[in-house]
Short mmCIF file of C-alpha atoms in Angstrom, two decimals:
data_model
loop_
_atom_site.label_atom_id
_atom_site.label_comp_id
_atom_site.label_asym_id
_atom_site.label_seq_id
_atom_site.Cartn_x
_atom_site.Cartn_y
_atom_site.Cartn_z
CA ALA C 1 128.08 155.55 121.90
CA GLN C 2 124.79 155.12 120.14
CA LYS C 3 124.40 155.90 116.49
CA VAL C 4 121.53 155.90 114.01
CA THR C 5 122.15 155.96 110.27
CA GLN C 6 119.54 156.78 107.68
CA ALA C 7 121.51 156.39 104.51
CA GLN C 8 118.76 157.68 102.22
CA THR C 9 118.79 161.45 102.38
CA GLU C 10 115.98 161.95 99.89
CA ILE C 11 113.52 159.63 98.19
CA SER C 12 111.03 160.59 95.51
CA VAL C 13 108.22 158.29 94.40
CA VAL C 14 105.02 158.56 92.45
CA GLU C 15 101.73 158.16 94.26
CA LYS C 16 100.67 154.55 94.88
CA GLU C 17 104.21 153.25 94.76
CA ASP C 18 105.56 151.37 97.76
CA VAL C 19 108.60 152.86 99.47
CA THR C 20 110.97 151.60 102.17
CA LEU C 21 112.95 153.88 104.45
CA ASP C 22 116.07 152.30 105.89
CA CYS C 23 117.38 152.67 109.43
CA VAL C 24 120.53 151.07 110.83
CA TYR C 25 121.57 151.55 114.41
CA GLU C 26 124.54 150.91 116.68
CA THR C 27 124.39 150.30 120.41
CA ARG C 28 126.14 148.23 123.05
CA ASP C 29 123.01 148.04 125.16
CA THR C 30 120.99 144.84 125.24
CA THR C 31 117.82 146.72 126.13
CA TYR C 32 116.86 149.66 123.99
CA TYR C 33 113.96 151.16 122.10
CA LEU C 34 113.52 152.16 118.51
CA PHE C 35 111.18 154.80 117.17
CA TRP C 36 109.99 156.29 113.93
CA TYR C 37 108.75 159.87 113.74
CA LYS C 38 107.24 161.85 110.88
CA GLN C 39 108.02 165.55 110.51
CA PRO C 40 105.68 167.31 108.07
CA PRO C 41 106.41 170.83 106.83
CA SER C 42 104.68 172.26 109.89
CA GLY C 43 107.70 171.10 111.89
CA GLU C 44 106.16 169.01 114.64
CA LEU C 45 107.53 165.50 115.01
CA VAL C 46 104.70 163.01 115.03
CA PHE C 47 105.22 159.69 116.78
CA LEU C 48 104.59 156.67 114.54
CA ILE C 49 105.87 153.60 116.36
CA ARG C 50 107.94 152.34 119.28
CA ARG C 51 109.60 148.95 119.40
CA ASN C 52 111.67 147.45 122.22
CA SER C 53 114.77 145.37 121.60
CA PHE C 54 113.16 142.15 122.75
CA ASP C 55 110.27 142.31 120.34
CA GLU C 56 111.30 141.48 116.79
CA GLN C 57 107.80 140.88 115.60
CA ASN C 58 107.03 142.97 112.55
CA GLU C 59 104.15 145.37 112.82
CA ILE C 60 101.59 146.61 110.35
CA SER C 61 99.38 149.62 110.83
CA GLY C 62 97.26 150.40 107.82
CA ARG C 63 99.61 151.32 104.98
CA TYR C 64 102.60 151.41 107.34
CA SER C 65 104.74 148.44 108.28
CA TRP C 66 107.97 148.04 110.18
CA ASN C 67 110.63 145.35 109.87
CA PHE C 68 112.89 145.01 112.91
CA GLN C 69 115.89 142.73 112.44
CA LYS C 70 118.23 142.58 115.41
CA SER C 71 120.74 140.45 113.51
CA THR C 72 121.41 143.30 111.09
CA SER C 73 120.63 146.13 113.54
CA SER C 74 118.00 147.47 111.22
CA PHE C 75 114.53 148.89 111.72
CA ASN C 76 113.09 149.64 108.30
CA PHE C 77 109.83 151.39 107.56
CA THR C 78 107.66 150.64 104.54
CA ILE C 79 104.78 152.72 103.23
CA THR C 80 102.50 150.79 100.92
CA ALA C 81 100.57 152.60 98.21
CA SER C 82 102.11 155.95 99.08
CA GLN C 83 100.03 159.12 99.04
CA VAL C 84 100.92 162.77 98.60
CA VAL C 85 100.15 163.34 102.30
CA ASP C 86 102.99 160.99 103.17
CA SER C 87 105.46 163.62 101.98
CA ALA C 88 107.54 164.56 105.01
CA VAL C 89 110.86 163.98 106.71
CA TYR C 90 111.00 160.68 108.56
CA PHE C 91 113.30 160.14 111.51
CA CYS C 92 114.44 156.93 113.09
CA ALA C 93 115.54 157.17 116.74
CA LEU C 94 117.22 154.93 119.30
CA SER C 95 116.62 155.35 123.02
CA GLU C 96 118.45 153.96 125.98
CA ALA C 97 116.74 152.13 128.79
CA GLY C 98 117.43 151.92 132.49
CA THR C 99 118.80 154.97 134.26
CA ASN C 100 119.21 156.78 130.94
CA ALA C 101 115.66 156.10 129.83
CA GLY C 102 114.63 158.90 127.53
CA LYS C 103 118.09 159.61 126.17
CA SER C 104 117.50 159.43 122.44
CA THR C 105 119.72 159.50 119.40
CA PHE C 106 118.12 160.48 116.12
CA GLY C 107 119.19 159.80 112.57
CA ASP C 108 119.45 162.70 110.15
CA GLY C 109 116.16 161.84 108.54
CA THR C 110 114.94 160.82 105.10
CA THR C 111 112.97 163.34 103.08
CA LEU C 112 110.18 161.55 101.25
CA THR C 113 108.45 163.27 98.38
CA VAL C 114 105.37 161.62 96.92
CA LYS C 115 104.35 163.09 93.59
CA PRO C 116 100.80 162.89 92.29
CA GLU S 1 93.97 166.56 124.96
CA ALA S 2 96.28 169.47 124.20
CA GLY S 3 99.72 168.69 122.87
CA VAL S 4 103.04 170.25 123.75
CA VAL S 5 102.83 174.00 123.39
CA GLN S 6 105.78 176.17 122.43
CA SER S 7 106.17 179.88 121.94
CA PRO S 8 107.13 181.82 120.05
CA ARG S 9 106.94 179.87 116.80
CA TYR S 10 109.43 182.17 115.11
CA LYS S 11 112.06 184.56 116.43
CA ILE S 12 114.49 186.82 114.61
CA ILE S 13 117.16 188.56 116.64
CA GLU S 14 120.53 190.18 116.11
CA LYS S 15 123.63 188.45 117.35
CA LYS S 16 124.63 189.16 120.95
CA GLN S 17 120.99 189.67 121.92
CA PRO S 18 119.29 187.41 124.46
CA VAL S 19 116.39 185.16 123.53
CA ALA S 20 114.04 182.88 125.46
CA PHE S 21 111.78 180.02 124.44
CA TRP S 22 108.86 178.69 126.41
CA CYS S 23 107.40 175.21 126.55
CA ASN S 24 104.31 173.79 128.21
CA PRO S 25 104.29 169.99 128.18
CA ILE S 26 101.31 167.68 127.96
CA SER S 27 99.39 167.69 131.21
CA GLY S 28 100.65 164.97 133.55
CA HIS S 29 103.94 164.48 131.76
CA ASN S 30 106.79 164.59 134.24
CA THR S 31 109.69 164.42 131.79
CA LEU S 32 110.52 167.36 129.58
CA TYR S 33 113.17 167.59 126.87
CA TRP S 34 114.72 170.43 124.91
CA TYR S 35 116.24 169.57 121.56
CA LEU S 36 118.17 171.51 118.96
CA GLN S 37 117.52 170.71 115.31
CA ASN S 38 119.80 172.08 112.64
CA LEU S 39 118.69 172.15 109.04
CA GLY S 40 118.90 168.72 107.44
CA GLN S 41 119.69 166.97 110.69
CA GLY S 42 117.88 165.10 113.41
CA PRO S 43 117.11 166.58 116.82
CA GLU S 44 119.93 166.66 119.35
CA LEU S 45 119.16 166.61 123.05
CA LEU S 46 120.14 169.73 125.00
CA ILE S 47 118.62 168.98 128.38
CA ARG S 48 116.20 166.56 130.01
CA TYR S 49 114.14 167.22 133.12
CA GLU S 50 112.49 164.78 135.46
CA ASN S 51 109.96 167.02 137.19
CA GLU S 52 112.02 170.08 138.18
CA GLU S 53 115.38 168.30 138.20
CA ALA S 54 117.73 168.51 135.22
CA VAL S 55 118.87 164.88 134.98
CA ASP S 56 120.88 165.24 131.78
CA ASP S 57 122.35 168.57 130.68
CA SER S 58 125.63 167.23 129.35
CA GLN S 59 124.97 168.60 125.85
CA LEU S 60 123.86 172.05 126.97
CA PRO S 61 126.46 174.76 126.18
CA LYS S 62 126.40 176.25 129.63
CA ASP S 63 128.42 179.32 128.76
CA ARG S 64 125.47 180.82 126.92
CA PHE S 65 122.52 178.49 127.35
CA SER S 66 120.41 178.06 130.44
CA ALA S 67 117.12 176.37 131.21
CA GLU S 68 114.72 176.15 134.06
CA ARG S 69 111.61 174.23 135.04
CA LEU S 70 110.84 175.76 138.37
CA LYS S 71 107.53 174.10 139.26
CA GLY S 72 108.05 170.94 137.30
CA VAL S 73 105.57 171.93 134.62
CA ASP S 74 106.47 174.50 131.99
CA SER S 75 110.03 175.31 131.08
CA THR S 76 112.11 178.12 129.62
CA LEU S 77 115.26 177.81 127.54
CA LYS S 78 117.43 180.91 127.26
CA ILE S 79 120.38 181.90 125.12
CA GLN S 80 122.49 184.87 126.14
CA PRO S 81 124.18 186.14 124.09
CA ALA S 82 122.98 184.56 120.85
CA GLU S 83 125.48 183.77 118.11
CA LEU S 84 124.97 183.30 114.38
CA GLY S 85 125.47 179.56 114.77
CA ASP S 86 122.51 179.31 117.13
CA SER S 87 120.11 179.68 114.22
CA ALA S 88 118.10 176.47 114.31
CA VAL S 89 114.79 175.00 115.44
CA TYR S 90 114.41 174.44 119.16
CA LEU S 91 112.06 171.59 119.94
CA CYS S 92 110.43 170.74 123.22
CA ALA S 93 109.09 167.27 123.99
CA SER S 94 107.48 165.59 126.95
CA SER S 95 106.81 162.07 128.17
CA LEU S 96 105.03 160.50 131.10
CA GLY S 97 108.25 159.66 132.95
CA ARG S 98 107.51 156.56 134.96
CA GLY S 99 111.02 156.52 136.29
CA ALA S 100 114.21 154.60 135.63
CA GLY S 101 113.70 151.46 133.62
CA ALA S 102 110.68 152.76 131.81
CA GLN S 103 110.98 154.06 128.33
CA GLU S 104 108.39 156.63 127.47
CA THR S 105 107.34 157.84 124.11
CA GLN S 106 108.23 161.47 123.56
CA TYR S 107 105.66 163.85 122.17
CA PHE S 108 106.98 166.92 120.44
CA GLY S 109 105.84 170.49 120.15
CA PRO S 110 105.92 172.47 116.88
CA GLY S 111 109.26 174.06 117.73
CA THR S 112 110.62 177.58 117.73
CA ARG S 113 112.52 178.59 114.62
CA LEU S 114 115.32 180.97 115.58
CA LEU S 115 117.19 183.15 113.12
CA VAL S 116 120.18 185.09 114.40
CA LEU S 117 121.33 187.93 112.13
#
């Protein structure tokens, strides 16, 4: 069975601080996909990034960066110079491939609060 | 391009009453998902459709929950009768659905927040 663990339930930082959200996953599949979503107070999950299991190259998008390490089954998300608008719940998700493509397991989320 | 549309956004009902949620996916998206999200938890898949076929409904409590996607576009999720424990957010998502072997990014609607009294 697949499992996603986001050990940090809540994180609070002051604006402009850097913050890293941890994600650890478990799967027996060799091919899988990892995602990060942002859920602001409005409730809609907003897609941030998708990474497949064969691509361990880290990615940077503006203030966001992702560190995928297959050896430790982790897919961590870093926000540099955080802003108040970054306050939201962030979810990490793991999706199967092949015939079960689209079957996703989500972590329980990390609530990030950025204070001015 | 319009996103995933859900209605209603909020629903308050008394226990034992029926309730229905509607979802219109992004145009051209063949795969549609219904998720349940309890407070403080991540979404949990209820059912997944490829066009009009339910390809994964293993997590759908079939004694009281039902879903349909008759023309392979919009979908309805129904609960009858509702119980107190059904209070949650019901999320709909869609993806392109290129078929087995392809992993598609899911795009979510705003959800329907259900409160059962």
